[in-house]
GROMACS .gro file of C-alpha atoms in nm:
model
  466
    1UNK     CA    1  23.680   7.474  21.102
    2UNK     CA    2  23.366   7.273  21.158
    3UNK     CA    3  23.417   7.078  21.481
    4UNK     CA    4  23.151   6.907  21.687
    5UNK     CA    5  23.158   7.094  22.015
    6UNK     CA    6  22.858   6.972  22.210
    7UNK     CA    7  22.819   6.627  22.356
    8UNK     CA    8  22.534   6.421  22.215
    9UNK     CA    9  22.340   6.147  22.390
   10UNK     CA   10  22.415   5.791  22.293
   11UNK     CA   11  22.162   5.516  22.240
   12UNK     CA   12  22.164   5.440  22.613
   13UNK     CA   13  22.122   5.805  22.713
   14UNK     CA   14  22.487   5.849  22.808
   15UNK     CA   15  22.695   6.135  22.674
   16UNK     CA   16  22.905   6.068  22.367
   17UNK     CA   17  23.234   6.259  22.348
   18UNK     CA   18  23.260   6.502  22.050
   19UNK     CA   19  23.571   6.325  21.915
   20UNK     CA   20  23.377   6.000  21.890
   21UNK     CA   21  23.119   6.175  21.674
   22UNK     CA   22  23.354   6.370  21.447
   23UNK     CA   23  23.619   6.097  21.426
   24UNK     CA   24  23.399   5.789  21.442
   25UNK     CA   25  23.601   5.621  21.165
   26UNK     CA   26  23.905   5.626  21.394
   27UNK     CA   27  23.723   5.406  21.645
   28UNK     CA   28  23.590   5.162  21.383
   29UNK     CA   29  23.743   4.837  21.257
   30UNK     CA   30  23.774   4.984  20.908
   31UNK     CA   31  23.960   5.285  21.042
   32UNK     CA   32  24.204   5.071  21.235
   33UNK     CA   33  24.260   4.862  20.924
   34UNK     CA   34  24.343   5.183  20.734
   35UNK     CA   35  24.595   5.275  21.004
   36UNK     CA   36  24.756   4.930  20.979
   37UNK     CA   37  24.765   4.961  20.599
   38UNK     CA   38  24.940   5.299  20.623
   39UNK     CA   39  25.207   5.163  20.858
   40UNK     CA   40  25.276   4.858  20.638
   41UNK     CA   41  25.282   5.076  20.327
   42UNK     CA   42  25.533   5.307  20.497
   43UNK     CA   43  25.753   5.006  20.575
   44UNK     CA   44  25.748   4.884  20.214
   45UNK     CA   45  25.818   5.237  20.090
   46UNK     CA   46  26.146   5.251  20.283
   47UNK     CA   47  26.243   4.897  20.187
   48UNK     CA   48  26.217   4.979  19.817
   49UNK     CA   49  26.395   5.311  19.862
   50UNK     CA   50  26.689   5.174  20.063
   51UNK     CA   51  26.758   4.847  19.883
   52UNK     CA   52  27.003   5.024  19.653
   53UNK     CA   53  27.228   5.127  19.944
   54UNK     CA   54  27.275   4.760  20.035
   55UNK     CA   55  27.396   4.658  19.688
   56UNK     CA   56  27.620   4.952  19.597
   57UNK     CA   57  27.945   4.760  19.548
   58UNK     CA   58  27.811   4.446  19.368
   59UNK     CA   59  27.589   4.661  19.145
   60UNK     CA   60  27.874   4.896  19.061
   61UNK     CA   61  28.105   4.604  18.980
   62UNK     CA   62  27.845   4.422  18.768
   63UNK     CA   63  27.738   4.721  18.557
   64UNK     CA   64  28.067   4.916  18.565
   65UNK     CA   65  27.924   5.225  18.733
   66UNK     CA   66  28.118   5.510  18.896
   67UNK     CA   67  28.078   5.640  19.251
   68UNK     CA   68  27.909   5.955  19.121
   69UNK     CA   69  27.663   5.753  18.910
   70UNK     CA   70  27.569   5.556  19.221
   71UNK     CA   71  27.516   5.887  19.404
   72UNK     CA   72  27.289   6.005  19.121
   73UNK     CA   73  27.085   5.684  19.138
   74UNK     CA   74  27.051   5.715  19.515
   75UNK     CA   75  26.955   6.082  19.505
   76UNK     CA   76  26.868   6.270  19.187
   77UNK     CA   77  26.704   5.993  18.982
   78UNK     CA   78  26.476   5.900  19.271
   79UNK     CA   79  26.398   6.253  19.383
   80UNK     CA   80  26.329   6.401  19.036
   81UNK     CA   81  25.979   6.257  18.989
   82UNK     CA   82  25.935   6.225  19.365
   83UNK     CA   83  25.938   6.605  19.370
   84UNK     CA   84  25.760   6.673  19.041
   85UNK     CA   85  25.472   6.434  19.112
   86UNK     CA   86  25.435   6.543  19.474
   87UNK     CA   87  25.217   6.850  19.418
   88UNK     CA   88  24.971   6.687  19.171
   89UNK     CA   89  24.944   6.389  19.405
   90UNK     CA   90  24.892   6.627  19.699
   91UNK     CA   91  24.606   6.796  19.512
   92UNK     CA   92  24.458   6.453  19.440
   93UNK     CA   93  24.493   6.358  19.807
   94UNK     CA   94  24.287   6.664  19.902
   95UNK     CA   95  23.989   6.556  19.687
   96UNK     CA   96  24.007   6.193  19.560
   97UNK     CA   97  23.959   5.858  19.737
   98UNK     CA   98  24.288   5.843  19.926
   99UNK     CA   99  24.307   5.470  19.994
  100UNK     CA  100  24.269   5.393  19.623
  101UNK     CA  101  24.516   5.667  19.527
  102UNK     CA  102  24.780   5.525  19.759
  103UNK     CA  103  24.714   5.168  19.637
  104UNK     CA  104  24.786   5.283  19.280
  105UNK     CA  105  25.102   5.457  19.401
  106UNK     CA  106  25.224   5.134  19.568
  107UNK     CA  107  25.166   4.949  19.241
  108UNK     CA  108  25.380   5.211  19.063
  109UNK     CA  109  25.678   5.210  19.298
  110UNK     CA  110  25.676   4.832  19.347
  111UNK     CA  111  25.681   4.786  18.972
  112UNK     CA  112  25.974   5.026  18.946
  113UNK     CA  113  26.165   4.837  19.216
  114UNK     CA  114  26.104   4.505  19.046
  115UNK     CA  115  26.216   4.651  18.712
  116UNK     CA  116  26.546   4.767  18.871
  117UNK     CA  117  26.629   4.399  18.915
  118UNK     CA  118  26.608   4.355  18.537
  119UNK     CA  119  26.815   4.664  18.445
  120UNK     CA  120  27.135   4.629  18.245
  121UNK     CA  121  27.268   4.986  18.236
  122UNK     CA  122  27.290   5.312  18.426
  123UNK     CA  123  27.028   5.465  18.197
  124UNK     CA  124  26.768   5.193  18.261
  125UNK     CA  125  26.831   5.206  18.636
  126UNK     CA  126  26.789   5.584  18.624
  127UNK     CA  127  26.445   5.550  18.461
  128UNK     CA  128  26.326   5.276  18.697
  129UNK     CA  129  26.443   5.467  19.004
  130UNK     CA  130  26.243   5.765  18.873
  131UNK     CA  131  25.938   5.538  18.866
  132UNK     CA  132  26.001   5.439  19.228
  133UNK     CA  133  26.021   5.806  19.323
  134UNK     CA  134  25.700   5.891  19.135
  135UNK     CA  135  25.504   5.629  19.328
  136UNK     CA  136  25.653   5.702  19.669
  137UNK     CA  137  25.570   6.073  19.631
  138UNK     CA  138  25.209   5.987  19.724
  139UNK     CA  139  25.278   5.831  20.065
  140UNK     CA  140  25.310   6.132  20.295
  141UNK     CA  141  25.057   6.366  20.126
  142UNK     CA  142  24.797   6.088  20.143
  143UNK     CA  143  24.898   5.981  20.495
  144UNK     CA  144  24.893   6.335  20.642
  145UNK     CA  145  24.558   6.406  20.476
  146UNK     CA  146  24.411   6.079  20.603
  147UNK     CA  147  24.543   6.116  20.959
  148UNK     CA  148  24.414   6.475  20.981
  149UNK     CA  149  24.060   6.358  20.903
  150UNK     CA  150  24.083   6.019  21.071
  151UNK     CA  151  24.219   6.096  21.419
  152UNK     CA  152  24.158   6.353  21.696
  153UNK     CA  153  24.444   6.599  21.751
  154UNK     CA  154  24.566   6.419  22.063
  155UNK     CA  155  24.640   6.105  21.860
  156UNK     CA  156  24.784   6.252  21.540
  157UNK     CA  157  25.142   6.276  21.668
  158UNK     CA  158  25.131   5.912  21.777
  159UNK     CA  159  24.997   5.800  21.438
  160UNK     CA  160  25.266   5.996  21.254
  161UNK     CA  161  25.520   5.838  21.488
  162UNK     CA  162  25.372   5.498  21.403
  163UNK     CA  163  25.420   5.563  21.033
  164UNK     CA  164  25.782   5.659  21.091
  165UNK     CA  165  25.830   5.344  21.299
  166UNK     CA  166  25.689   5.150  21.004
  167UNK     CA  167  25.940   5.317  20.773
  168UNK     CA  168  26.220   5.236  21.015
  169UNK     CA  169  26.114   4.874  21.035
  170UNK     CA  170  26.113   4.860  20.656
  171UNK     CA  171  26.461   5.010  20.640
  172UNK     CA  172  26.592   4.769  20.905
  173UNK     CA  173  26.428   4.471  20.738
  174UNK     CA  174  26.579   4.582  20.407
  175UNK     CA  175  26.930   4.593  20.555
  176UNK     CA  176  26.907   4.266  20.750
  177UNK     CA  177  26.750   4.060  20.470
  178UNK     CA  178  26.976   4.227  20.212
  179UNK     CA  179  27.285   4.129  20.408
  180UNK     CA  180  27.164   3.769  20.439
  181UNK     CA  181  27.089   3.744  20.067
  182UNK     CA  182  27.425   3.887  19.963
  183UNK     CA  183  27.607   3.647  20.195
  184UNK     CA  184  27.406   3.360  20.046
  185UNK     CA  185  27.511   3.466  19.697
  186UNK     CA  186  27.874   3.470  19.805
  187UNK     CA  187  27.829   3.116  19.939
  188UNK     CA  188  27.664   3.005  19.612
  189UNK     CA  189  27.318   2.939  19.761
  190UNK     CA  190  27.126   3.143  19.500
  191UNK     CA  191  27.300   3.025  19.186
  192UNK     CA  192  27.020   2.792  19.071
  193UNK     CA  193  26.680   2.904  19.200
  194UNK     CA  194  26.359   2.715  19.104
  195UNK     CA  195  26.157   2.864  18.817
  196UNK     CA  196  26.362   3.188  18.781
  197UNK     CA  197  26.703   3.022  18.749
  198UNK     CA  198  27.028   3.206  18.824
  199UNK     CA  199  27.028   3.566  18.947
  200UNK     CA  200  27.292   3.798  19.085
  201UNK     CA  201  27.219   3.879  19.447
  202UNK     CA  202  27.146   4.246  19.383
  203UNK     CA  203  26.892   4.159  19.114
  204UNK     CA  204  26.719   3.907  19.339
  205UNK     CA  205  26.683   4.169  19.615
  206UNK     CA  206  26.512   4.422  19.387
  207UNK     CA  207  26.269   4.160  19.254
  208UNK     CA  208  26.194   4.025  19.601
  209UNK     CA  209  26.125   4.366  19.755
  210UNK     CA  210  25.916   4.479  19.459
  211UNK     CA  211  25.685   4.179  19.497
  212UNK     CA  212  25.599   4.269  19.858
  213UNK     CA  213  25.384   4.560  19.737
  214UNK     CA  214  25.092   4.324  19.674
  215UNK     CA  215  25.022   4.302  20.049
  216UNK     CA  216  24.996   4.679  20.095
  217UNK     CA  217  24.765   4.715  19.795
  218UNK     CA  218  24.520   4.456  19.933
  219UNK     CA  219  24.515   4.618  20.278
  220UNK     CA  220  24.461   4.968  20.142
  221UNK     CA  221  24.168   4.857  19.926
  222UNK     CA  222  24.011   4.688  20.231
  223UNK     CA  223  24.047   4.984  20.472
  224UNK     CA  224  23.785   5.255  20.534
  225UNK     CA  225  23.814   5.613  20.409
  226UNK     CA  226  23.727   5.879  20.674
  227UNK     CA  227  23.499   6.172  20.583
  228UNK     CA  228  23.681   6.499  20.513
  229UNK     CA  229  23.676   6.767  20.782
  230UNK     CA  230  23.658   7.047  20.523
  231UNK     CA  231  23.533   7.018  20.165
  232UNK     CA  232  23.590   7.313  19.933
  233UNK     CA  233  23.311   7.360  19.681
  234UNK     CA  234  23.545   7.537  19.442
  235UNK     CA  235  23.805   7.262  19.469
  236UNK     CA  236  23.548   6.998  19.383
  237UNK     CA  237  23.469   7.183  19.059
  238UNK     CA  238  23.825   7.285  18.974
  239UNK     CA  239  24.099   7.069  19.129
  240UNK     CA  240  24.370   7.326  19.058
  241UNK     CA  241  24.188   7.586  19.268
  242UNK     CA  242  24.353   7.409  19.562
  243UNK     CA  243  24.681   7.568  19.452
  244UNK     CA  244  24.518   7.912  19.466
  245UNK     CA  245  24.387   7.846  19.817
  246UNK     CA  246  24.727   7.727  19.938
  247UNK     CA  247  24.905   8.014  19.765
  248UNK     CA  248  24.686   8.267  19.947
  249UNK     CA  249  24.759   8.097  20.278
  250UNK     CA  250  25.132   8.074  20.207
  251UNK     CA  251  25.151   8.439  20.102
  252UNK     CA  252  25.000   8.544  20.434
  253UNK     CA  253  25.235   8.322  20.635
  254UNK     CA  254  25.540   8.282  20.413
  255UNK     CA  255  25.807   8.339  20.677
  256UNK     CA  256  25.682   8.066  20.910
  257UNK     CA  257  25.576   7.811  20.648
  258UNK     CA  258  25.867   7.891  20.418
  259UNK     CA  259  26.120   7.852  20.698
  260UNK     CA  260  25.968   7.514  20.779
  261UNK     CA  261  26.016   7.407  20.418
  262UNK     CA  262  26.379   7.523  20.409
  263UNK     CA  263  26.442   7.342  20.737
  264UNK     CA  264  26.301   7.023  20.583
  265UNK     CA  265  26.534   7.064  20.285
  266UNK     CA  266  26.847   7.099  20.498
  267UNK     CA  267  26.757   6.802  20.718
  268UNK     CA  268  26.690   6.597  20.403
  269UNK     CA  269  27.053   6.654  20.298
  270UNK     CA  270  27.160   6.484  20.621
  271UNK     CA  271  26.906   6.201  20.616
  272UNK     CA  272  26.948   6.103  20.253
  273UNK     CA  273  27.326   6.122  20.279
  274UNK     CA  274  27.307   5.878  20.569
  275UNK     CA  275  27.059   5.649  20.391
  276UNK     CA  276  27.289   5.633  20.090
  277UNK     CA  277  27.634   5.605  20.246
  278UNK     CA  278  27.616   5.469  20.604
  279UNK     CA  279  27.622   5.108  20.481
  280UNK     CA  280  27.903   5.154  20.223
  281UNK     CA  281  28.100   5.341  20.493
  282UNK     CA  282  28.073   5.043  20.729
  283UNK     CA  283  28.166   4.792  20.459
  284UNK     CA  284  28.468   4.990  20.343
  285UNK     CA  285  28.601   5.116  20.676
  286UNK     CA  286  28.579   4.794  20.882
  287UNK     CA  287  28.672   4.433  20.813
  288UNK     CA  288  28.317   4.296  20.827
  289UNK     CA  289  28.089   4.146  20.563
  290UNK     CA  290  27.746   4.255  20.435
  291UNK     CA  291  27.561   4.012  20.663
  292UNK     CA  292  27.716   4.163  20.976
  293UNK     CA  293  27.674   4.519  20.851
  294UNK     CA  294  27.311   4.452  20.762
  295UNK     CA  295  27.245   4.306  21.105
  296UNK     CA  296  27.420   4.588  21.294
  297UNK     CA  297  27.270   4.870  21.090
  298UNK     CA  298  26.927   4.707  21.067
  299UNK     CA  299  26.886   4.657  21.442
  300UNK     CA  300  27.041   4.994  21.525
  301UNK     CA  301  26.832   5.186  21.271
  302UNK     CA  302  26.507   5.033  21.388
  303UNK     CA  303  26.576   5.063  21.760
  304UNK     CA  304  26.703   5.421  21.740
  305UNK     CA  305  26.444   5.541  21.494
  306UNK     CA  306  26.154   5.370  21.671
  307UNK     CA  307  26.259   5.521  22.002
  308UNK     CA  308  26.280   5.865  21.842
  309UNK     CA  309  25.946   5.834  21.663
  310UNK     CA  310  25.761   5.720  21.973
  311UNK     CA  311  25.933   5.993  22.175
  312UNK     CA  312  25.824   6.244  21.911
  313UNK     CA  313  25.463   6.129  21.932
  314UNK     CA  314  25.475   6.148  22.313
  315UNK     CA  315  25.637   6.493  22.304
  316UNK     CA  316  25.378   6.615  22.051
  317UNK     CA  317  25.102   6.512  22.292
  318UNK     CA  318  25.276   6.669  22.593
  319UNK     CA  319  25.333   7.000  22.412
  320UNK     CA  320  24.956   7.027  22.363
  321UNK     CA  321  24.850   7.285  22.106
  322UNK     CA  322  25.172   7.491  22.122
  323UNK     CA  323  25.388   7.484  21.805
  324UNK     CA  324  25.635   7.706  21.994
  325UNK     CA  325  25.705   7.431  22.247
  326UNK     CA  326  25.742   7.184  21.960
  327UNK     CA  327  26.003   7.414  21.804
  328UNK     CA  328  26.201   7.407  22.131
  329UNK     CA  329  26.219   7.027  22.108
  330UNK     CA  330  26.337   7.048  21.746
  331UNK     CA  331  26.609   7.305  21.824
  332UNK     CA  332  26.741   7.088  22.107
  333UNK     CA  333  26.749   6.778  21.886
  334UNK     CA  334  26.926   6.945  21.595
  335UNK     CA  335  27.196   7.101  21.812
  336UNK     CA  336  27.293   6.756  21.941
  337UNK     CA  337  27.281   6.610  21.587
  338UNK     CA  338  27.574   6.831  21.485
  339UNK     CA  339  27.787   6.558  21.647
  340UNK     CA  340  27.705   6.335  21.345
  341UNK     CA  341  27.986   6.521  21.165
  342UNK     CA  342  28.244   6.360  21.397
  343UNK     CA  343  28.213   6.050  21.180
  344UNK     CA  344  28.467   6.221  20.953
  345UNK     CA  345  28.744   6.145  21.205
  346UNK     CA  346  28.741   5.769  21.135
  347UNK     CA  347  28.630   5.649  21.481
  348UNK     CA  348  28.623   5.282  21.584
  349UNK     CA  349  28.333   5.052  21.490
  350UNK     CA  350  28.114   5.098  21.797
  351UNK     CA  351  28.183   5.472  21.813
  352UNK     CA  352  28.073   5.496  21.449
  353UNK     CA  353  27.752   5.307  21.528
  354UNK     CA  354  27.692   5.541  21.824
  355UNK     CA  355  27.747   5.852  21.609
  356UNK     CA  356  27.490   5.720  21.361
  357UNK     CA  357  27.242   5.603  21.626
  358UNK     CA  358  27.208   5.928  21.824
  359UNK     CA  359  27.106   6.140  21.521
  360UNK     CA  360  26.871   5.858  21.414
  361UNK     CA  361  26.684   5.893  21.744
  362UNK     CA  362  26.675   6.271  21.744
  363UNK     CA  363  26.597   6.321  21.374
  364UNK     CA  364  26.305   6.079  21.401
  365UNK     CA  365  26.173   6.266  21.705
  366UNK     CA  366  26.213   6.605  21.539
  367UNK     CA  367  26.058   6.472  21.217
  368UNK     CA  368  25.736   6.383  21.399
  369UNK     CA  369  25.729   6.728  21.563
  370UNK     CA  370  25.780   6.914  21.234
  371UNK     CA  371  25.492   6.725  21.068
  372UNK     CA  372  25.266   6.798  21.364
  373UNK     CA  373  25.361   7.167  21.334
  374UNK     CA  374  25.262   7.150  20.967
  375UNK     CA  375  24.922   7.013  21.074
  376UNK     CA  376  24.898   7.284  21.343
  377UNK     CA  377  24.932   7.572  21.101
  378UNK     CA  378  24.776   7.439  20.778
  379UNK     CA  379  24.398   7.383  20.741
  380UNK     CA  380  24.275   7.034  20.659
  381UNK     CA  381  24.161   7.111  20.303
  382UNK     CA  382  24.517   7.190  20.195
  383UNK     CA  383  24.730   6.954  20.407
  384UNK     CA  384  24.788   6.724  20.110
  385UNK     CA  385  24.933   6.994  19.885
  386UNK     CA  386  25.118   7.156  20.180
  387UNK     CA  387  25.286   6.822  20.256
  388UNK     CA  388  25.371   6.781  19.887
  389UNK     CA  389  25.545   7.118  19.878
  390UNK     CA  390  25.731   7.014  20.192
  391UNK     CA  391  25.850   6.701  20.015
  392UNK     CA  392  25.936   6.905  19.705
  393UNK     CA  393  26.196   7.092  19.907
  394UNK     CA  394  26.315   6.774  20.076
  395UNK     CA  395  26.347   6.562  19.764
  396UNK     CA  396  26.427   6.781  19.466
  397UNK     CA  397  26.690   6.981  19.654
  398UNK     CA  398  26.782   6.804  19.979
  399UNK     CA  399  26.778   6.444  19.862
  400UNK     CA  400  26.944   6.528  19.533
  401UNK     CA  401  27.227   6.730  19.686
  402UNK     CA  402  27.316   6.505  19.982
  403UNK     CA  403  27.413   6.167  19.828
  404UNK     CA  404  27.570   6.324  19.520
  405UNK     CA  405  27.777   6.573  19.722
  406UNK     CA  406  27.918   6.292  19.938
  407UNK     CA  407  27.998   6.089  19.624
  408UNK     CA  408  28.166   6.381  19.449
  409UNK     CA  409  28.384   6.460  19.751
  410UNK     CA  410  28.490   6.095  19.768
  411UNK     CA  411  28.558   6.056  19.395
  412UNK     CA  412  28.697   6.396  19.295
  413UNK     CA  413  28.847   6.546  19.612
  414UNK     CA  414  28.978   6.252  19.814
  415UNK     CA  415  29.003   6.018  19.510
  416UNK     CA  416  28.962   5.696  19.711
  417UNK     CA  417  28.652   5.496  19.811
  418UNK     CA  418  28.781   5.450  20.167
  419UNK     CA  419  28.734   5.822  20.239
  420UNK     CA  420  28.354   5.808  20.210
  421UNK     CA  421  28.324   5.851  20.589
  422UNK     CA  422  28.520   6.176  20.580
  423UNK     CA  423  28.302   6.301  20.294
  424UNK     CA  424  27.988   6.210  20.485
  425UNK     CA  425  28.102   6.390  20.800
  426UNK     CA  426  28.190   6.705  20.608
  427UNK     CA  427  27.839   6.716  20.463
  428UNK     CA  428  27.619   6.623  20.761
  429UNK     CA  429  27.788   6.821  21.041
  430UNK     CA  430  27.757   7.169  20.886
  431UNK     CA  431  27.410   7.083  20.751
  432UNK     CA  432  27.282   7.006  21.103
  433UNK     CA  433  27.421   7.337  21.232
  434UNK     CA  434  27.231   7.514  20.955
  435UNK     CA  435  26.915   7.317  21.042
  436UNK     CA  436  26.935   7.430  21.406
  437UNK     CA  437  26.957   7.792  21.287
  438UNK     CA  438  26.644   7.759  21.072
  439UNK     CA  439  26.455   7.586  21.354
  440UNK     CA  440  26.526   7.888  21.574
  441UNK     CA  441  26.403   8.116  21.293
  442UNK     CA  442  26.076   7.921  21.270
  443UNK     CA  443  26.024   7.957  21.643
  444UNK     CA  444  26.064   8.335  21.628
  445UNK     CA  445  25.818   8.366  21.339
  446UNK     CA  446  25.559   8.138  21.499
  447UNK     CA  447  25.582   8.334  21.826
  448UNK     CA  448  25.499   8.650  21.630
  449UNK     CA  449  25.232   8.510  21.399
  450UNK     CA  450  25.075   8.195  21.542
  451UNK     CA  451  24.761   8.371  21.673
  452UNK     CA  452  24.720   8.534  21.336
  453UNK     CA  453  24.783   8.206  21.161
  454UNK     CA  454  24.502   8.042  21.356
  455UNK     CA  455  24.269   8.314  21.231
  456UNK     CA  456  24.405   8.267  20.880
  457UNK     CA  457  24.340   7.895  20.898
  458UNK     CA  458  23.979   7.966  20.985
  459UNK     CA  459  23.947   8.208  20.693
  460UNK     CA  460  24.117   7.972  20.450
  461UNK     CA  461  23.881   7.693  20.548
  462UNK     CA  462  23.602   7.880  20.374
  463UNK     CA  463  23.532   7.786  20.009
  464UNK     CA  464  23.703   8.002  19.751
  465UNK     CA  465  23.477   8.140  19.483
  466UNK     CA  466  23.581   8.126  19.122
   0.00000   0.00000   0.00000
């Protein structure tokens, strides 16, 4: 890859560090504005994704939906276009103006969220949730591509951690505000709103969260786009040649990269199951209202996830350039996360919160590490499409299976809503054990092939003819 290696003299005759030459956008006001825009966009992304989990019971009662239909809306309907659109958006992220691409994506998913507040049937909600998924598919391909060209290697883990912290803040904000709004509806405070009139609480939440997208769009259009580290001449003429370049790289390194993708899929089963059913579990298992649940889960989710994300960024910096050491951190985290399955044994309130909080810390930390590993082993001119394939595994398979499997166990096996915690534990515990196994497999493959992969990255960085 083309990296500036020699120091150059500055205007005052002093030496200028190579990173400040190659990554000058990172040190500029426009670059910092782009970083802020990415973090805020990540927060809004999670808000719009998680709002449905806060309104499961009132939505189901109002529209007459089943537990399985709610599971489909939380998982499959969102992940269908999230997965299908991911690869085209990843290809676009590798060659188009990324700030503008992400701004258009925010407009798409915010519009879908707002439209959910106007839905009157399962079918219309299914379509609008697909629209949300289509827009949100752009976030991580664009973000990983931008960060790879924007920041020096030493800072990339911290920036990825910052994005995850933004997502966690968005999820916490979604839960806390959602709980407050639903309590206000119960008290009759939102029965006659100015201009828009009367709205059910769940409808008001969708419309409110969808309108927040305007802020992210303005920030993204104001930020500065960094120059690309590698530009493929063939890709600029034929955008789909990027798939050929990535295919050649994947074929040479399929065990390592493929294992990373399967690992992402299994972890997605756990994460999306928790996103979908942690809040309904708390509401159904304990005698507390949505305001209290929103406050408890919101604060816990943000604190635990932020700690894990920052720890992941710190660990990524401390592990230097070694993906093997990063794999050791991931294996350790996933082994402890198997304890999430103990939630099936109906523990007390604070024990339940603890069993949710510990995996939130460790999964956030491991999530940062896995994305840094992806950047370690994939060249910059294909990071967008590589991230999209990663999300294809996570969303189309992992996110679709997790929430629906929990719902089906609750509805068809246990046949009572109060058993959702048992269903959740039976899904997430074994899944984390499987994730630990695949993390160990990745480590073994990277130990064998990482030197060769570095050479392959250098070869793949060259333009592909034809």
